[in-house]
Coordinates of C-alpha atoms and ligand atoms in Angstrom, one line a residue:
M960 CA 67.3 98.4 126.1
K961 CA 70.3 97.2 124.1
V962 CA 73.1 99.6 123.1
P963 CA 74.5 98.6 119.8
F964 CA 78.0 99.7 119.0
L965 CA 76.7 101.4 115.9
D966 CA 73.4 101.6 114.1
L967 CA 73.4 103.4 110.8
R968 CA 69.6 103.6 110.4
P969 CA 69.0 106.7 112.5
A970 CA 71.3 108.7 110.3
Y971 CA 69.2 107.7 107.3
N972 CA 65.9 108.4 109.1
E973 CA 67.1 111.9 110.0
L974 CA 68.0 112.7 106.4
R975 CA 65.5 110.5 104.6
D976 CA 63.8 113.1 102.5
E977 CA 67.1 114.7 101.3
L978 CA 68.8 111.4 100.6
D979 CA 65.8 110.1 98.8
A980 CA 65.7 113.3 96.7
A981 CA 69.4 113.0 95.9
Y982 CA 68.8 109.4 94.8
R983 CA 66.0 110.4 92.4
R984 CA 68.0 113.4 91.1
V985 CA 70.9 111.2 90.1
M986 CA 68.8 108.4 88.8
E987 CA 66.8 110.8 86.6
S988 CA 69.9 112.6 85.4
G989 CA 71.2 109.5 83.5
R990 CA 74.7 110.5 84.5
Y991 CA 76.3 108.1 86.9
L992 CA 80.1 108.8 86.9
L993 CA 82.3 111.9 86.7
G994 CA 79.4 114.2 86.5
P995 CA 78.1 117.4 88.3
E996 CA 77.4 115.8 91.7
L997 CA 81.0 114.7 92.0
E998 CA 82.3 118.1 90.8
Q999 CA 80.1 119.9 93.3
F1000 CA 81.0 117.5 96.2
E1001 CA 84.7 118.0 95.4
A1002 CA 84.3 121.8 95.6
E1003 CA 82.2 121.6 98.8
F1004 CA 84.5 119.1 100.6
A1005 CA 87.6 121.1 99.6
R1006 CA 86.1 124.3 101.0
Y1007 CA 85.0 122.4 104.2
C1008 CA 88.6 121.1 104.7
E1009 CA 90.1 124.5 103.9
A1010 CA 92.0 122.9 101.0
K1011 CA 92.4 124.1 97.5
F1012 CA 91.7 120.8 95.8
C1013 CA 89.6 117.7 96.4
I1014 CA 89.5 114.6 94.2
G1015 CA 86.8 112.0 94.9
V1016 CA 88.1 108.4 94.7
G1017 CA 86.7 104.9 95.3
N1018 CA 87.7 104.4 99.0
G1019 CA 90.2 105.4 101.7
L1020 CA 92.8 102.8 100.8
D1021 CA 92.8 104.1 97.2
A1022 CA 93.1 107.7 98.4
L1023 CA 96.3 106.8 100.3
H1024 CA 97.6 104.7 97.4
L1025 CA 96.9 107.3 94.7
I1026 CA 98.7 110.0 96.8
L1027 CA 101.8 107.8 97.1
K1028 CA 101.7 107.0 93.4
G1029 CA 101.1 110.7 92.6
Y1030 CA 104.3 111.5 94.4
G1031 CA 106.1 108.8 92.4
I1032 CA 106.8 106.6 95.4
G1033 CA 107.5 102.9 94.7
E1034 CA 110.0 100.1 94.7
G1035 CA 113.1 100.8 96.7
D1036 CA 111.5 103.6 98.8
E1037 CA 110.5 103.7 102.4
V1038 CA 107.4 105.2 104.0
I1039 CA 107.1 105.7 107.7
V1040 CA 103.8 104.6 109.2
P1041 CA 102.4 104.2 112.8
T1042 CA 102.5 100.7 114.3
N1043 CA 99.0 101.2 115.7
T1044 CA 96.7 102.0 112.8
F1045 CA 94.2 100.3 110.6
I1046 CA 96.1 98.1 108.2
A1047 CA 95.1 100.2 105.2
T1048 CA 97.8 102.8 106.1
W1049 CA 100.4 100.1 105.6
L1050 CA 98.8 98.3 102.6
A1051 CA 98.7 101.5 100.6
V1052 CA 102.5 101.7 100.9
T1053 CA 102.9 98.0 100.2
H1054 CA 100.8 98.2 97.1
T1055 CA 103.2 100.8 95.6
G1056 CA 106.1 98.4 96.0
A1057 CA 107.6 100.6 98.7
R1058 CA 108.4 99.4 102.3
P1059 CA 106.3 100.5 105.3
V1060 CA 108.7 101.4 108.2
P1061 CA 106.7 101.2 111.4
V1062 CA 107.2 103.6 114.3
E1063 CA 105.6 103.3 117.8
P1064 CA 103.1 105.9 118.9
D1065 CA 103.2 108.5 121.7
P1066 CA 101.8 106.4 124.6
Q1067 CA 99.6 109.3 125.8
T1068 CA 98.0 110.4 122.6
F1069 CA 98.2 107.1 120.6
N1070 CA 99.4 109.3 117.7
L1071 CA 102.7 109.5 115.8
A1072 CA 105.6 110.5 118.1
P1073 CA 107.7 113.1 116.2
E1074 CA 111.0 112.1 117.8
R1075 CA 110.4 108.4 117.0
F1076 CA 109.6 109.4 113.4
E1077 CA 112.8 111.4 113.1
K1078 CA 114.9 108.4 114.4
A1079 CA 113.3 106.1 111.8
I1080 CA 114.3 108.3 108.8
S1081 CA 116.8 106.7 106.4
A1082 CA 118.3 107.7 103.0
K1083 CA 115.4 105.8 101.4
T1084 CA 112.6 107.6 103.3
K1085 CA 110.3 109.4 100.9
A1086 CA 107.2 110.0 103.0
V1087 CA 105.5 109.7 106.4
I1088 CA 101.8 109.0 107.1
P1089 CA 100.6 110.4 110.4
V1090 CA 97.1 109.0 111.2
H1091 CA 94.6 111.2 113.1
L1092 CA 93.7 108.1 115.0
Y1093 CA 90.2 107.8 116.5
G1094 CA 89.5 111.4 115.3
Q1095 CA 92.3 113.0 117.4
P1096 CA 94.7 115.1 115.4
A1097 CA 98.3 114.1 115.5
D1098 CA 100.9 116.7 116.5
M1099 CA 101.5 117.9 113.0
D1100 CA 103.8 121.0 113.4
P1101 CA 106.9 119.1 114.6
I1102 CA 106.2 116.3 112.1
I1103 CA 106.0 118.8 109.2
D1104 CA 109.1 120.6 110.5
I1105 CA 111.2 117.5 110.6
A1106 CA 109.9 116.3 107.2
Q1107 CA 110.6 119.6 105.5
K1108 CA 114.2 119.6 106.7
R1109 CA 114.7 116.1 105.3
G1110 CA 112.8 116.5 102.1
I1111 CA 110.1 114.0 103.1
K1112 CA 106.4 114.2 102.0
V1113 CA 103.8 114.3 104.8
I1114 CA 100.5 112.5 104.0
E1115 CA 97.7 112.7 106.5
D1116 CA 95.6 109.6 107.0
S1117 CA 92.4 111.5 107.8
A1118 CA 90.1 108.5 107.4
Q1119 CA 88.9 109.0 111.0
S1120 CA 89.1 112.8 111.3
Q1121 CA 86.6 114.5 109.1
G1122 CA 86.1 117.9 110.5
A1123 CA 88.8 117.7 113.3
R1124 CA 91.0 120.7 113.8
Y1125 CA 94.7 121.1 114.7
K1126 CA 95.5 124.4 116.3
G1127 CA 92.4 125.8 114.7
R1128 CA 93.0 124.4 111.2
R1129 CA 91.1 121.5 109.6
T1130 CA 92.8 118.2 109.2
G1131 CA 93.1 117.5 105.5
A1132 CA 95.0 120.6 104.6
L1133 CA 97.8 120.6 107.2
S1134 CA 100.5 119.0 105.1
G1135 CA 101.2 117.8 101.5
A1136 CA 98.0 115.8 101.0
A1137 CA 95.4 114.0 103.0
A1138 CA 93.4 110.8 102.4
F1139 CA 89.8 110.5 103.5
S1140 CA 87.5 107.5 103.7
F1141 CA 83.7 107.6 103.5
Y1142 CA 83.2 104.0 104.6
P1143 CA 79.7 104.0 106.1
A1144 CA 80.8 104.0 109.7
K1145 CA 83.1 107.0 109.4
N1146 CA 82.0 110.4 110.7
I1147 CA 80.7 111.2 107.2
G1148 CA 79.9 107.9 105.5
A1149 CA 78.6 107.0 102.1
I1150 CA 75.9 104.5 101.4
G1151 CA 78.7 102.1 100.4
D1152 CA 82.4 102.8 99.7
G1153 CA 83.9 106.2 98.9
G1154 CA 87.0 108.3 99.5
A1155 CA 88.8 111.5 98.7
V1156 CA 92.2 113.2 98.4
T1157 CA 92.6 116.8 99.6
T1158 CA 95.7 118.9 98.8
N1159 CA 96.9 122.4 98.2
D1160 CA 99.4 121.1 95.6
P1161 CA 98.0 121.7 92.0
K1162 CA 100.5 119.2 90.5
L1163 CA 99.6 116.4 92.9
A1164 CA 95.9 117.1 92.4
D1165 CA 96.3 116.8 88.7
R1166 CA 98.2 113.5 89.0
V1167 CA 95.7 112.0 91.3
R1168 CA 92.8 113.1 89.1
M1169 CA 94.5 111.4 86.1
L1170 CA 95.5 108.2 88.0
R1171 CA 92.0 107.6 89.4
S1172 CA 90.6 107.4 85.9
Y1173 CA 92.9 105.0 83.9
G1174 CA 95.7 107.5 83.8
S1175 CA 93.9 109.6 81.3
R1176 CA 93.0 113.3 81.1
K1177 CA 91.3 112.9 77.8
K1178 CA 89.1 110.0 77.0
Y1179 CA 91.2 107.1 75.4
E1180 CA 94.5 108.9 75.9
H1181 CA 96.4 107.0 78.6
E1182 CA 99.5 108.7 79.8
T1183 CA 100.4 106.2 82.5
P1184 CA 99.0 102.8 83.6
G1185 CA 96.4 104.3 85.9
Y1186 CA 93.6 102.8 88.0
N1187 CA 89.8 102.8 88.1
S1188 CA 88.9 104.5 91.4
R1189 CA 86.1 107.0 91.0
L1190 CA 83.6 108.3 93.5
D1191 CA 80.3 107.7 91.7
E1192 CA 77.5 110.3 91.3
L1193 CA 75.2 108.6 93.7
Q1194 CA 77.7 108.5 96.5
A1195 CA 78.7 112.1 95.8
A1196 CA 75.1 113.2 95.9
F1197 CA 74.5 111.3 99.2
L1198 CA 77.8 112.8 100.7
R1199 CA 76.7 116.3 99.7
V1200 CA 73.6 115.9 101.9
K1201 CA 75.6 114.4 104.7
L1202 CA 78.4 117.0 104.6
K1203 CA 75.8 119.7 105.6
K1204 CA 75.3 117.7 108.8
L1205 CA 78.9 116.9 109.6
D1206 CA 79.6 119.8 112.0
E1207 CA 76.4 119.2 113.9
W1208 CA 76.9 115.5 114.1
N1209 CA 80.5 116.0 115.3
E1210 CA 79.2 118.3 117.9
R1211 CA 76.9 115.6 119.1
R1212 CA 79.8 113.2 119.3
R1213 CA 81.7 115.7 121.4
G1214 CA 78.7 115.8 123.8
V1215 CA 78.8 112.0 124.2
A1216 CA 82.6 112.1 124.7
A1217 CA 82.3 114.9 127.3
R1218 CA 79.8 112.9 129.3
Y1219 CA 82.0 109.7 129.2
L1220 CA 85.0 111.7 130.2
N1221 CA 83.1 113.3 133.0
E1222 CA 81.4 110.3 134.4
L1223 CA 84.0 107.7 133.9
G1224 CA 87.0 109.7 135.0
D1225 CA 87.2 108.2 138.5
V1226 CA 86.7 104.5 137.5
M1227 CA 89.7 102.5 138.9
G1228 CA 91.9 100.8 136.3
L1229 CA 90.2 102.4 133.4
K1230 CA 92.3 104.7 131.2
L1231 CA 90.4 107.3 129.3
P1232 CA 91.6 109.0 126.0
C1233 CA 93.7 112.1 126.5
V1234 CA 92.9 115.3 124.6
P1235 CA 96.0 117.3 123.8
Q1236 CA 95.4 121.1 123.8
W1237 CA 96.5 121.4 120.2
G1238 CA 93.5 119.4 118.9
E1239 CA 89.7 119.7 118.5
P1240 CA 88.9 116.0 118.0
V1241 CA 85.8 114.6 116.3
W1242 CA 85.6 111.4 118.3
H1243 CA 85.3 108.9 115.5
L1244 CA 85.9 106.4 118.3
F1245 CA 85.9 106.6 122.1
V1246 CA 88.6 104.2 123.1
V1247 CA 89.4 103.3 126.7
R1248 CA 92.1 101.0 128.0
Q1249 CA 91.8 98.3 130.6
T1250 CA 94.2 95.5 131.5
Q1251 CA 91.3 93.1 131.9
R1252 CA 89.8 94.2 128.6
D1253 CA 88.4 90.9 127.4
K1254 CA 86.5 90.4 130.7
L1255 CA 85.2 93.9 130.6
K1256 CA 84.0 93.4 127.0
T1257 CA 82.2 90.2 127.9
A1258 CA 80.6 91.7 131.0
L1259 CA 79.4 94.7 129.0
L1260 CA 77.8 92.4 126.5
G1261 CA 76.0 90.8 129.4
A1262 CA 74.7 94.2 130.3
R1263 CA 73.6 94.6 126.7
V1264 CA 76.3 97.1 125.7
E1265 CA 78.1 96.2 122.5
T1266 CA 81.7 97.2 122.2
L1267 CA 84.4 96.7 119.6
I1268 CA 88.2 96.5 119.5
H1269 CA 90.2 98.9 117.3
Y1270 CA 92.3 97.0 116.5
P1271 CA 92.8 93.5 117.9
I1272 CA 95.9 92.6 115.8
P1273 CA 98.5 95.1 114.9
P1274 CA 99.5 95.1 111.2
H1275 CA 103.0 93.7 111.9
L1276 CA 101.5 90.5 113.3
S1277 CA 98.7 90.1 110.7
G1278 CA 98.8 87.4 108.1
A1279 CA 99.3 90.1 105.4
Y1280 CA 102.8 90.7 106.8
A1281 CA 103.6 87.2 107.8
N1282 CA 106.6 87.1 105.4
A1283 CA 108.0 90.4 106.5
G1284 CA 109.8 88.9 109.5
W1285 CA 108.2 90.8 112.3
R1286 CA 107.5 88.9 115.6
V1287 CA 105.6 89.3 118.8
G1288 CA 107.6 91.8 121.0
D1289 CA 108.9 93.9 118.1
F1290 CA 106.4 96.8 118.7
P1291 CA 105.4 96.4 122.4
L1292 CA 103.3 99.6 122.5
A1293 CA 101.1 98.6 119.6
E1294 CA 100.8 95.1 121.0
E1295 CA 99.9 96.4 124.4
M1296 CA 97.2 98.6 122.8
A1297 CA 95.9 95.7 120.8
N1298 CA 95.5 93.8 124.1
T1299 CA 93.9 96.6 126.2
V1300 CA 91.9 98.9 124.0
L1301 CA 88.1 98.9 123.9
S1302 CA 85.8 101.2 121.9
L1303 CA 82.6 102.2 123.7
P1304 CA 79.4 103.0 121.7
M1305 CA 80.0 106.4 120.1
G1306 CA 78.2 108.4 117.4
A1307 CA 75.8 111.3 116.7
H1308 CA 72.9 109.0 117.3
V1309 CA 73.9 107.5 120.7
G1310 CA 71.2 109.2 122.8
P1311 CA 71.3 110.2 126.5
E1312 CA 69.6 107.1 127.7
Q1313 CA 72.0 104.9 125.9
Q1314 CA 74.9 106.9 127.2
E1315 CA 73.5 106.4 130.7
I1316 CA 73.3 102.6 130.2
V1317 CA 76.9 102.5 129.0
I1318 CA 78.2 104.6 131.9
R1319 CA 76.3 102.7 134.6
A1320 CA 77.4 99.3 133.1
V1321 CA 81.1 100.3 133.0
R1322 CA 81.0 101.7 136.5
E1323 CA 79.2 98.7 137.9
I1324 CA 81.5 96.1 136.2
C1325 CA 84.7 97.9 137.2
R1326 CA 83.7 98.1 140.8
H1327 CA 84.4 94.4 141.2
Ligands
PLP1788 C1 88.8 103.4 107.3 C2 90.3 103.7 107.3 C3 91.0 103.6 106.1 C4 90.5 103.0 104.8 O1 89.4 103.4 104.3 P1 88.5 102.5 103.3 O2 87.5 103.5 102.8 O3 87.8 101.4 104.1 O4 89.4 101.9 102.3 C5 92.4 104.0 106.1 N1 92.9 104.4 107.3 C6 92.3 104.5 108.4 C7 93.0 104.9 109.7 C8 90.9 104.1 108.5 O5 90.3 104.1 109.7

């Protein structure tokens, strides 16, 4: 048996009847944008995240971008971002004209280190974007504390943390606003692209709602040069079906993680993810670290276990920022992670036999 890193078909098979019914319902309604499915999904997802408002948008990158625009952030401003994140966190800032200011993570949790964030604040800092990386909540209380004292907005990048809790509260309603992605591989994924903004701030909710639809509240009245970034009716209908499963599927991911943690804990040279006591993670990814990462990856593939690297090139060394002046060695923690991280197969549909194969293969390969 082969263990793929991710197979999205079992999720469809489990929900086939309901997803097919959702498809027919939307097709027959003749309403494909900004209709009742979106309205209901927004209400349901806001309730799920314990937030007052949810605004469905086109994808996770747009969710981040529209929050920043909604706060009026742009040219001349600085936004603090983690060095170790998916590049979208940075690009959202860059697309507003503001400058991303990278800070290195806490080496234990991989997440934003509050004291490093504080040191990076300048007179131009307008916001900070902690990322709940791999589905592990960042340590939000000290971050929010520092930000409030300095008048800085806190924006959660929750693209990988649908359903995760921090000190009992859901990610997505912990700070000023949060950005979600419903990219198919996320814990709750659309059948295509999708995203959402959650917030308790009525003014921001109103601005984002206006910006996602050409800067207009009333058809053909355009208050500002807005965007076209709407979560369509089909995706909203599919997401409503999947939202009902999210807690159960996250629980299954926790089962997979518990088993990996249990049965790989004594493997020499393999660093397992740490789970700080403030968080209830949702294990978007299960990321181990190994100095001989590339060898391990190749050997696992030989044992028919597929793995991925999240992420092989840190944003500051990517072509997108080639002109920004960063060099190898500027952010050693992020660079070390890029060279040592490896994501094992993880998901609600990675069954017990597949888990067994992964565990046996990792143990066998690391013995040598
Ligand atoms: C997936 C992801 C995004 C972007 O989401 P898209 O829907 O692909 O635009 C942003 N930030 C992080 C951390 C992500 O993992």
